[in-house]
XYZ file of C-alpha atoms in Angstrom:
671
model
C 112.277 30.491 51.468
C 112.726 34.141 51.520
C 113.648 35.695 54.926
C 111.635 38.187 56.589
C 114.280 40.963 55.584
C 113.963 39.775 51.943
C 110.307 40.363 52.050
C 110.617 43.850 53.599
C 113.188 44.973 50.929
C 110.888 43.737 48.354
C 107.892 45.398 49.825
C 109.794 48.755 50.086
C 111.131 48.287 46.525
C 107.404 48.016 45.278
C 106.871 51.482 46.656
C 105.162 50.400 50.096
C 105.572 50.639 53.674
C 105.427 47.737 55.948
C 104.328 46.305 59.376
C 106.407 43.201 60.850
C 104.516 41.481 63.304
C 105.835 38.807 65.489
C 104.994 37.222 68.755
C 107.316 36.984 71.881
C 110.752 35.541 71.171
C 110.394 35.863 67.521
C 113.530 38.054 66.987
C 111.803 41.216 66.045
C 114.673 43.351 67.017
C 117.157 41.013 65.282
C 115.293 41.323 62.009
C 115.440 45.220 62.622
C 119.123 45.172 63.014
C 119.656 42.846 60.129
C 117.629 45.181 57.982
C 119.714 48.206 58.914
C 122.734 46.386 58.030
C 121.300 45.215 54.615
C 120.412 48.882 53.757
C 123.900 50.132 54.713
C 125.454 47.484 52.519
C 123.400 48.359 49.593
C 123.444 52.026 50.064
C 125.893 53.278 52.630
C 124.474 56.839 52.116
C 121.150 55.920 53.210
C 119.915 58.007 56.264
C 117.669 55.722 58.672
C 115.772 56.908 61.853
C 114.655 54.272 64.482
C 112.275 55.416 67.032
C 111.355 53.418 70.068
C 109.783 53.570 73.456
C 112.715 53.801 75.910
C 116.266 55.030 75.708
C 117.400 51.556 76.767
C 116.001 50.245 73.547
C 117.435 52.994 71.458
C 120.918 52.298 72.975
C 120.587 48.527 72.212
C 119.640 49.276 68.631
C 122.472 51.672 68.171
C 125.204 49.319 69.487
C 123.862 46.197 67.711
C 123.456 47.962 64.274
C 126.706 49.884 64.491
C 125.786 52.095 61.811
C 126.961 55.653 61.211
C 123.962 56.514 59.333
C 121.475 55.329 62.013
C 119.869 57.855 64.361
C 118.149 55.901 67.098
C 116.154 57.678 69.821
C 112.764 57.742 71.668
C 109.573 58.793 69.986
C 109.710 62.126 72.015
C 113.223 62.871 71.219
C 112.883 62.024 67.576
C 109.704 64.334 67.301
C 111.428 67.145 69.380
C 114.648 67.144 67.415
C 112.508 67.663 64.232
C 110.545 70.693 65.567
C 112.832 72.437 68.123
C 114.167 74.677 65.624
C 110.885 76.193 64.681
C 110.744 78.336 67.807
C 108.176 80.914 66.456
C 105.769 78.303 65.247
C 106.130 76.491 68.950
C 105.325 79.703 70.629
C 102.188 80.194 68.529
C 101.225 76.572 68.793
C 101.347 76.792 72.725
C 99.283 79.914 72.689
C 96.553 78.334 70.374
C 96.476 75.073 72.115
C 96.456 76.329 75.756
C 93.508 78.824 76.776
C 95.241 80.158 79.881
C 98.606 81.076 77.791
C 98.579 84.502 76.049
C 101.044 86.172 73.644
C 102.420 88.276 76.352
C 103.461 85.075 78.320
C 105.767 83.940 75.572
C 107.686 86.658 73.751
C 110.252 86.201 71.242
C 113.333 85.855 73.886
C 111.478 83.111 75.453
C 113.181 79.715 74.317
C 110.869 76.757 74.145
C 112.439 73.830 75.930
C 111.601 70.095 76.492
C 111.986 69.008 80.159
C 110.534 66.430 82.366
C 108.293 69.036 83.893
C 105.853 71.608 82.508
C 105.972 75.434 82.927
C 104.215 76.753 79.892
C 104.610 80.398 80.689
C 108.310 79.945 81.007
C 108.379 77.977 77.606
C 108.965 74.643 79.142
C 107.010 71.641 77.708
C 107.008 68.117 78.652
C 106.227 64.690 77.020
C 102.583 65.005 76.149
C 103.064 68.534 74.853
C 105.667 67.414 72.335
C 103.254 65.188 70.632
C 100.418 68.020 70.504
C 102.873 70.503 69.291
C 104.348 68.125 66.410
C 100.986 67.421 65.295
C 99.895 71.113 65.400
C 103.066 72.096 63.288
C 102.590 69.335 60.857
C 98.937 70.273 60.176
C 99.737 74.037 60.039
C 103.008 73.724 58.086
C 102.964 71.072 55.415
C 106.724 72.050 54.564
C 107.763 70.259 57.629
C 106.732 66.856 56.068
C 109.061 67.693 53.043
C 111.970 68.601 55.336
C 111.732 65.330 57.195
C 111.272 63.299 54.003
C 114.667 65.004 52.663
C 116.200 64.452 55.962
C 115.634 60.514 56.113
C 115.254 57.704 53.630
C 113.734 55.295 56.307
C 111.882 55.769 59.566
C 111.533 52.462 61.525
C 109.322 52.412 64.730
C 110.205 49.633 67.218
C 107.572 48.541 69.386
C 104.926 50.203 67.429
C 102.209 48.913 69.705
C 103.325 51.278 72.450
C 103.390 54.276 70.169
C 100.453 56.731 70.641
C 97.644 57.027 67.999
C 98.765 60.610 67.428
C 102.370 59.668 66.393
C 100.948 56.986 64.131
C 98.757 59.671 62.443
C 101.669 62.012 62.173
C 103.631 59.244 60.142
C 100.664 57.981 57.779
C 98.931 61.263 57.265
C 101.719 63.607 56.529
C 104.744 61.387 55.555
C 102.909 58.869 53.576
C 103.186 60.212 50.142
C 104.521 58.812 46.823
C 105.919 62.118 46.233
C 108.410 61.206 49.067
C 111.228 58.641 48.708
C 110.740 57.895 52.400
C 109.683 54.426 53.520
C 108.239 53.585 56.997
C 108.460 50.401 58.713
C 106.772 49.234 61.990
C 107.974 46.597 64.194
C 105.869 44.996 66.982
C 103.141 42.880 68.360
C 99.774 43.901 69.354
C 99.636 41.382 72.117
C 102.442 42.910 73.922
C 100.659 46.429 74.025
C 100.943 47.278 77.715
C 101.056 50.835 77.701
C 98.381 53.451 76.488
C 99.576 52.918 72.704
C 97.763 52.402 69.590
C 97.827 48.744 70.033
C 96.775 46.920 66.778
C 96.817 48.565 63.651
C 94.592 47.508 60.805
C 96.892 47.766 57.585
C 93.617 48.422 55.324
C 92.842 51.686 57.399
C 96.133 53.222 56.044
C 94.456 55.031 53.080
C 95.324 53.990 49.563
C 94.558 57.173 47.548
C 96.740 57.968 44.499
C 99.085 59.970 46.556
C 99.541 57.291 49.491
C 101.679 54.210 49.763
C 100.165 50.887 51.064
C 101.104 49.397 54.463
C 101.839 45.746 53.932
C 101.814 43.196 56.914
C 104.615 40.815 57.121
C 104.454 37.878 60.007
C 107.061 36.230 61.930
C 105.807 32.913 63.305
C 109.073 31.363 64.744
C 109.736 31.434 68.340
C 113.472 31.304 69.207
C 113.075 31.766 73.004
C 110.514 29.785 74.748
C 110.272 25.966 74.856
C 107.164 23.999 73.589
C 105.091 24.054 76.758
C 105.458 28.057 76.933
C 104.799 28.393 73.224
C 101.499 26.301 73.494
C 100.316 28.546 76.524
C 101.242 31.663 74.364
C 99.249 30.579 71.661
C 96.276 30.000 73.847
C 96.636 33.321 75.333
C 96.771 35.204 71.874
C 93.583 36.542 70.861
C 94.563 36.998 67.106
C 95.279 34.615 64.182
C 99.101 34.643 64.828
C 100.155 31.378 66.240
C 103.890 30.543 66.878
C 105.973 27.574 66.047
C 109.361 26.671 67.640
C 112.366 27.808 65.897
C 114.060 25.383 63.375
C 117.611 26.839 64.042
C 119.924 24.807 66.024
C 121.529 27.856 67.659
C 118.260 29.147 68.971
C 117.838 29.126 72.840
C 114.879 26.832 72.824
C 116.628 24.034 70.576
C 118.538 21.257 72.330
C 121.899 20.224 71.013
C 120.539 17.372 69.058
C 118.090 19.730 67.187
C 114.938 18.671 69.149
C 112.830 21.309 70.854
C 112.987 21.905 74.586
C 109.786 20.878 76.324
C 110.102 23.191 79.260
C 108.432 23.277 82.647
C 105.052 24.885 83.006
C 103.146 25.083 86.581
C 100.359 27.019 88.060
C 100.377 26.925 91.765
C 97.785 28.133 94.417
C 96.873 27.696 97.905
C 93.391 26.407 98.753
C 93.913 27.763 102.419
C 95.252 31.063 101.201
C 97.840 30.733 103.696
C 100.968 30.136 101.111
C 102.845 33.075 100.005
C 105.729 33.859 97.711
C 108.425 32.836 100.181
C 106.313 29.480 100.321
C 106.592 29.164 96.541
C 110.317 29.926 96.415
C 111.082 27.095 98.893
C 108.736 24.722 97.105
C 110.366 21.903 94.720
C 109.237 23.881 91.658
C 111.466 26.831 92.324
C 113.861 25.889 95.174
C 116.703 25.083 92.839
C 116.445 28.150 90.736
C 119.616 30.421 90.535
C 118.688 33.992 91.794
C 122.139 35.243 92.410
C 124.323 34.728 89.325
C 123.870 36.172 85.671
C 124.225 35.227 82.176
C 126.888 36.636 79.785
C 124.418 39.558 78.960
C 124.424 40.431 82.721
C 120.841 39.072 83.228
C 119.838 37.037 86.266
C 118.920 33.383 85.403
C 115.762 33.639 87.463
C 113.288 36.277 87.950
C 110.300 37.099 90.417
C 107.604 39.176 88.471
C 105.206 41.049 90.640
C 102.751 43.753 89.739
C 103.153 46.441 92.416
C 106.480 48.562 93.032
C 105.256 48.645 96.629
C 105.598 44.795 97.232
C 108.888 44.824 95.321
C 110.104 47.642 97.795
C 109.304 45.416 100.615
C 110.872 42.234 99.161
C 113.724 44.094 97.812
C 114.571 46.098 100.960
C 113.744 49.793 100.179
C 110.352 50.015 101.851
C 110.948 53.062 103.916
C 112.304 55.061 100.911
C 109.251 54.117 98.833
C 106.918 55.042 101.518
C 108.672 58.498 101.651
C 107.831 58.938 97.966
C 104.609 57.329 97.679
C 102.592 57.623 101.120
C 103.380 61.056 102.310
C 100.079 62.836 103.445
C 101.642 66.336 103.894
C 103.521 67.206 100.725
C 103.181 65.828 97.013
C 99.423 64.723 96.661
C 98.822 65.240 100.321
C 97.731 68.276 102.506
C 99.863 70.971 100.410
C 97.764 69.838 97.340
C 94.574 70.261 99.104
C 95.434 73.872 99.957
C 96.702 74.566 96.532
C 93.366 73.268 95.061
C 91.445 75.450 97.397
C 93.188 78.625 96.453
C 92.688 77.845 92.897
C 89.055 77.199 93.487
C 88.433 80.034 95.764
C 90.702 82.475 93.683
C 92.177 83.802 97.063
C 94.900 86.384 96.191
C 97.721 85.655 98.603
C 101.427 86.231 97.889
C 102.514 82.490 98.153
C 106.168 83.157 96.692
C 106.924 84.798 100.071
C 104.906 83.439 102.991
C 105.455 80.260 105.029
C 102.894 77.323 105.099
C 101.967 78.305 108.686
C 101.266 81.957 107.963
C 99.280 81.053 105.052
C 97.108 78.602 107.025
C 96.668 81.404 109.575
C 95.439 83.867 106.993
C 93.039 81.310 105.543
C 91.794 80.270 109.001
C 91.043 83.855 109.920
C 88.667 84.095 106.968
C 86.156 82.025 109.213
C 86.947 83.683 112.663
C 89.431 86.533 113.179
C 90.181 85.110 116.691
C 90.990 81.722 115.370
C 94.279 80.600 113.735
C 95.377 77.097 112.375
C 96.950 75.738 115.624
C 93.683 76.614 117.453
C 91.670 74.783 114.702
C 93.713 71.863 114.993
C 93.219 71.939 119.001
C 89.517 72.196 118.254
C 89.625 68.782 116.323
C 91.586 67.278 119.091
C 89.040 68.436 121.603
C 86.102 67.183 119.378
C 87.922 63.928 118.970
C 87.651 63.187 122.574
C 83.864 63.818 122.503
C 83.143 61.793 119.263
C 85.827 59.130 119.300
C 86.331 59.503 115.573
C 88.396 61.982 113.558
C 85.839 62.377 110.855
C 83.090 63.043 113.411
C 85.348 65.515 115.265
C 85.953 67.506 111.934
C 82.435 67.560 111.026
C 81.659 68.981 114.519
C 84.113 71.732 113.816
C 82.603 72.433 110.196
C 79.253 73.150 112.098
C 80.989 75.686 114.162
C 82.601 77.567 111.052
C 80.979 76.261 107.911
C 83.239 75.831 104.898
C 86.494 75.593 106.999
C 86.777 71.804 106.431
C 88.029 72.915 102.979
C 91.285 74.158 104.468
C 91.468 71.476 107.272
C 93.160 68.230 106.632
C 91.217 65.058 106.043
C 90.714 62.463 108.497
C 93.568 60.550 107.014
C 95.907 63.604 106.731
C 95.279 64.689 110.252
C 96.161 61.211 111.506
C 99.421 61.362 109.781
C 100.241 64.876 110.879
C 99.534 63.838 114.519
C 101.796 60.950 114.118
C 104.635 63.170 112.382
C 104.423 66.255 114.418
C 108.066 66.987 113.956
C 108.031 66.640 110.350
C 104.938 68.639 109.952
C 106.423 71.568 111.937
C 109.252 71.599 109.290
C 106.594 71.908 106.540
C 104.905 74.709 108.508
C 108.088 76.753 108.845
C 108.924 76.386 105.041
C 108.015 78.631 102.279
C 104.691 77.501 100.661
C 106.278 77.871 97.204
C 109.117 75.599 98.157
C 106.626 72.920 99.264
C 104.762 73.264 96.110
C 107.950 72.198 94.315
C 108.332 68.922 96.162
C 107.061 66.276 93.771
C 106.818 62.982 95.361
C 105.993 59.854 93.252
C 107.748 56.425 92.531
C 109.381 57.825 89.423
C 111.290 60.579 91.487
C 112.739 57.491 93.589
C 113.037 54.571 90.920
C 113.022 56.775 87.776
C 113.438 54.985 84.382
C 115.376 52.109 83.103
C 118.982 53.110 83.041
C 120.333 54.507 79.719
C 123.948 54.771 78.532
C 122.988 57.942 76.456
C 123.875 60.620 79.078
C 122.079 63.282 76.968
C 118.878 61.385 77.054
C 119.126 61.068 80.771
C 118.699 64.822 81.204
C 114.869 64.451 80.343
C 114.177 60.806 81.023
C 115.808 59.813 84.169
C 113.118 61.431 86.543
C 114.892 60.422 89.785
C 115.439 63.310 92.324
C 118.839 65.183 92.330
C 119.573 63.763 95.774
C 118.654 60.207 94.832
C 121.056 60.472 92.014
C 123.815 61.954 94.230
C 123.380 58.907 96.531
C 123.338 56.427 93.468
C 126.805 57.944 92.664
C 127.954 57.283 96.302
C 126.613 53.462 95.782
C 128.295 53.145 92.632
C 131.955 54.261 93.891
C 131.215 51.634 96.877
C 130.296 49.002 94.122
C 133.468 49.667 91.951
C 135.713 49.361 95.341
C 134.002 46.394 96.423
C 134.351 44.647 92.943
C 137.952 46.087 92.531
C 137.114 47.964 89.561
C 139.749 50.672 90.352
C 140.038 52.254 86.976
C 136.231 53.201 87.187
C 136.448 54.223 90.581
C 139.255 56.737 89.859
C 136.985 58.146 87.070
C 134.051 58.701 89.474
C 135.629 59.940 92.680
C 136.610 63.683 93.294
C 139.632 62.818 95.492
C 142.499 62.825 92.866
C 145.759 60.652 92.942
C 148.854 62.813 92.449
C 151.165 61.166 94.829
C 151.946 57.672 95.995
C 150.451 58.242 99.402
C 147.339 59.377 98.025
C 146.411 55.685 96.932
C 146.783 54.627 100.560
C 144.612 57.563 101.602
C 141.892 56.822 99.018
C 141.939 53.118 100.191
C 141.254 54.164 103.918
C 138.561 56.474 102.742
C 136.832 53.868 100.824
C 137.076 51.423 103.592
C 135.688 53.901 105.908
C 132.824 54.711 103.436
C 131.972 50.940 102.801
C 131.844 50.216 106.539
C 129.036 53.028 106.861
C 126.414 51.476 104.664
C 124.122 50.467 107.680
C 124.305 53.985 109.107
C 121.764 56.706 108.350
C 121.863 58.336 104.911
C 122.692 61.671 106.369
C 126.060 60.062 107.917
C 127.063 58.660 104.691
C 126.299 61.972 102.715
C 128.423 63.928 105.252
C 131.392 61.595 105.162
C 131.222 61.360 101.312
C 131.381 65.189 101.149
C 133.704 66.009 103.993
C 136.213 63.316 102.757
C 136.460 64.694 99.527
C 135.327 61.376 97.720
C 132.139 62.967 96.181
C 131.594 66.586 96.891
C 128.186 68.048 97.238
C 127.776 70.339 94.058
C 125.686 73.266 93.837
C 122.812 71.410 92.364
C 122.538 68.966 95.113
C 123.279 71.778 97.622
C 120.235 73.822 96.201
C 118.052 70.926 96.229
C 118.825 70.069 99.656
C 118.386 73.779 100.955
C 115.121 74.091 99.032
C 113.626 70.793 100.098
C 114.235 70.555 103.709
C 111.152 68.556 104.491
C 112.017 65.834 102.050
C 115.868 65.917 103.234
C 114.536 65.407 106.708
C 112.704 62.254 105.882
C 115.471 60.739 103.613
C 118.201 61.621 106.056
C 116.780 59.371 108.783
C 116.478 56.265 106.478
C 119.405 53.710 106.556
C 121.719 53.938 103.599
C 121.308 50.073 103.164
C 117.991 51.020 101.552
C 119.987 53.009 98.874
C 122.009 50.136 98.226
C 119.043 47.846 97.738
C 117.273 50.301 95.389
C 120.576 50.672 93.451
C 120.782 46.877 93.212
C 117.011 46.849 92.033
C 117.514 49.523 89.307
C 120.607 47.979 87.975
C 118.788 44.472 87.867
C 120.724 42.859 90.416
C 117.710 41.369 92.521
C 115.337 38.756 91.629
C 112.396 41.082 91.768
C 111.035 43.107 88.881
C 107.527 44.462 87.916
C 105.905 42.553 85.134
C 105.652 45.392 82.706
C 109.428 46.210 83.555
C 110.568 43.059 81.825
C 109.409 43.608 78.383
C 112.068 42.639 75.876
C 113.954 40.615 78.566
C 114.415 36.959 78.888
C 115.435 34.665 81.778
C 115.835 30.803 82.320
C 113.215 30.693 85.088
C 110.331 32.951 85.692
C 107.808 33.152 88.685
C 104.814 35.271 87.718
C 102.747 36.321 90.856
C 99.304 37.205 90.344
C 96.135 37.942 92.483
C 92.428 39.297 92.061
C 93.234 42.741 93.268
C 92.769 45.635 90.640
C 95.866 47.972 89.993
C 93.985 50.914 88.536
C 97.339 52.828 87.835
C 97.987 50.262 85.043
C 94.590 49.033 84.466
C 95.350 45.475 85.553
C 93.287 42.924 87.278
C 93.891 39.045 87.075
C 90.440 38.271 88.504
C 88.818 39.785 85.234
C 91.099 37.677 83.095
C 90.923 34.303 84.596
C 87.135 34.706 85.411
C 86.378 35.969 81.901
C 84.915 39.193 82.991
C 85.184 40.793 79.493
C 82.560 43.296 80.370
C 85.775 45.283 82.004
C 87.410 45.845 78.629
C 90.065 48.218 80.109
C 91.200 45.618 82.650
C 90.647 42.497 80.525
C 92.633 43.542 77.562
C 95.691 45.087 79.470
C 95.781 42.243 81.926
C 95.780 39.668 79.099
C 98.667 41.233 77.245
C 100.501 41.848 80.427
C 100.264 38.209 81.362
C 101.231 37.293 77.909
C 104.460 39.436 78.223
C 105.287 38.248 81.590
C 104.853 34.466 80.751
C 106.823 34.516 77.602
C 110.019 35.913 79.358
C 111.068 32.296 80.363
C 113.446 30.165 78.268
C 113.204 26.991 80.406
C 110.720 27.135 83.449
C 107.517 29.137 84.090
C 105.695 29.068 87.499
C 102.460 31.101 87.908
C 101.415 31.581 91.456
C 97.737 32.818 92.230
C 98.055 34.388 95.509
C 95.019 34.566 97.959
C 91.620 33.221 97.221
C 91.408 31.147 94.093
C 87.885 30.584 92.852
C 86.557 27.599 90.926
C 86.372 29.752 87.780
C 90.238 30.654 88.309
C 91.018 27.057 88.575
C 88.936 26.045 85.515
C 90.742 28.689 83.303
C 93.946 27.684 84.655
C 93.529 23.996 83.997
C 92.385 25.166 80.311
C 95.674 27.127 79.763
C 98.196 25.201 81.817
C 96.669 21.380 81.634
C 95.021 19.546 84.679
C 98.211 17.962 85.523
C 100.109 21.206 85.952
C 97.645 23.077 88.251
C 98.648 22.135 91.770
C 97.662 23.097 95.246
C 100.315 24.015 97.514
C 98.529 22.890 100.563
C 98.488 19.306 99.598
C 101.801 18.457 101.332
C 103.749 17.593 98.111
C 105.782 20.743 97.820
C-alpha cells in the first residue's frame, strides 16, 4: 500500500497541490519530515519553505529534517522576509491602509521594521500589519508572486488550520499558477483549530481555472499515540468524516510488545456535592499513582494537568503574586491610566503629555471643572461622600452632580478601591511622567511570554516577556545550572570570568550565596546578582528599570521563589499547563479540568459543549476543538474532571462519550 508520502509525491508530479489531513497522533509532522527528506534525496537543489504557527514548531522541523535547503519559520517571519526589502512599497501601503498616517509621517529615510509593538509613524509594524501589508503588496505588485515562485520550489504549511484566511488567500490566489513550478502543501487537522485561523478548507473552493492547479486532499487515518479507549472517544468528538484507527506498527507508542493495541484508561469524574476540587482528584485512586516529577527521554513530564485559565495555573504553580501584577492592576495598563488616555483622545485636549507628571495632568484636568479644585481635593470629596452614602459608586455619582462631567476623569469604583488600598503605589504613579506610564504594558504575555524557541533571532520579536523578567530568568537559569552541576553552561552565562585558580572558589561562594537567597525579595536577588558580578545589569535593563519605576516597585517586593516557579512552568517543569498550550505534545497521563464558566478571551465554555448549546457557535466549536486537543494528548490514561455543578445534561453527554461505567461521582466514597 502506498504511503502518504508516495501519494503526495504522485499528486505533485501530476501538477497539483495537496492538503494532508490527519487526526491527533497520526504523525502529520513525521510525514512532513519524511517528505522533505525524500525531496532532498531526489533533488538536492530543491528549495523548500516550511511555515508554521510557532517558533518552537519551526525549530523542531529544522532539527528533525536536517536539510540545508529547508527554511522553516513562523508564518509572520516568512511573509516579512519576503516583503521587507520593498521599503518604498511598504511605506506606501501603510499610508493607504491607515487613514491617520500621511506621507510626511513616513519619509524615505524611515525604515519599516517588524517588532512586537506598533508605532506606524515611526515605521514600526506588528503581527497583523505584516499580513495586511503582504496582501496589499501581492495585489498591487504581481511581480512579487514571480519572485517567490523563483525563490522556492515548495511551500509547506504546518498546522494549516491555525493559519489566517488572508494567508491562505495569498498562497492560492497569487502563487497558485500553472506558470509557476511552485508546489504548495498543507498539513493539519480542522478539529485542532483552536486559534483564530482558517479552520477547515474545502478543497473544491480552490479554483480550477486554466491557470490554476488543483488542491488534492490526502487523509491519514492511523493513530500512533492514543490507546483504543481514547481513539474511540476522539472519534465520537469529531464532527467530520475522518475516523481514526489504531496504528498497525509494532514500534508505535499505542502498540503493546505482543502487537496488540493498548486499551488505556478513560474516566470522567464529577462531584455531586460540588465540594471536591483538583487536589481531591490528584489524591484519588484514578490519579494518585501518576508521576508528576520525572520526565521521558524527550524532556516531557509523564503526567500533566490541563487547565483553562492562566490565573489558576499561577495559583497552583506558585507565581500568583507576579501574575496579579501583570493582570489585575487597576492603575497602569488597562486601568486608570488608560481611562485618562481615552478621555484625552475623546476630548482632544491639548496637553504636553511628554513632559508632565501624572499628578500635574490630573490637576489640570480637574481645574477644567472648577479652578479651585485639584485632583487630591476631588478624591477627598469622594471620601467624604462615601461616608454619607456608604457605597463608592453613590459617592462618585454625588460628586458628579456637583461637577457634571468630572466622573470621566475620576477613577471608577473598582479603580478607586484599588487606589485607596495601594496608596504608596499610586503616589509613585502620580510622581511619574505620564508618557512613561503610558509605556507600561501589563498583560500575561509580558510575564509568561511565548513558548521558548532555540532560534535567538526569532526571540527578538516573538518572546514578549518584559526585559526585567528576561533578566530575572537569566538569574534563575544560572541557579539551575549550578544546582544541576552543569558548570560548562554556567560559565558561559555568568559575567564573572575565571582567569585564576582562586576565581573558581570565589565563583562557588558567590553562587552558593545566590542560591541561598531565593526565598528573599526579588530586589535583594537583583542587587546581589549585579553587585557580585555574576550577572551585571546592562544598559537595556537599567533603562527599563528607570523608566518603569511603578512596575519595578511592584515586582521588587515579590519573593524571588515566584520567579523560580514561573521559570519552571515556562520550561515545562511543572505538572500544570493550559489546554491550548499542549498542542502537539503528548504525555502518559492527562488530567483535563473543565467547568461551565465561560472564558471569553479564548471563546471557550464547556457548558455549551456538554449541554449541546449549539446556538453559541463561537463557544461550541472552539470548545469542542480544544477538548479534542486536550483529550488526545494522553498515551496511557485520561481523566476528565468536571469541576463545580454538574447538571443531568452534562452527565448524560459524559456517559454517551465515556460510557456509563466510566462516569464516576467522587462523593460516593470509592475514591
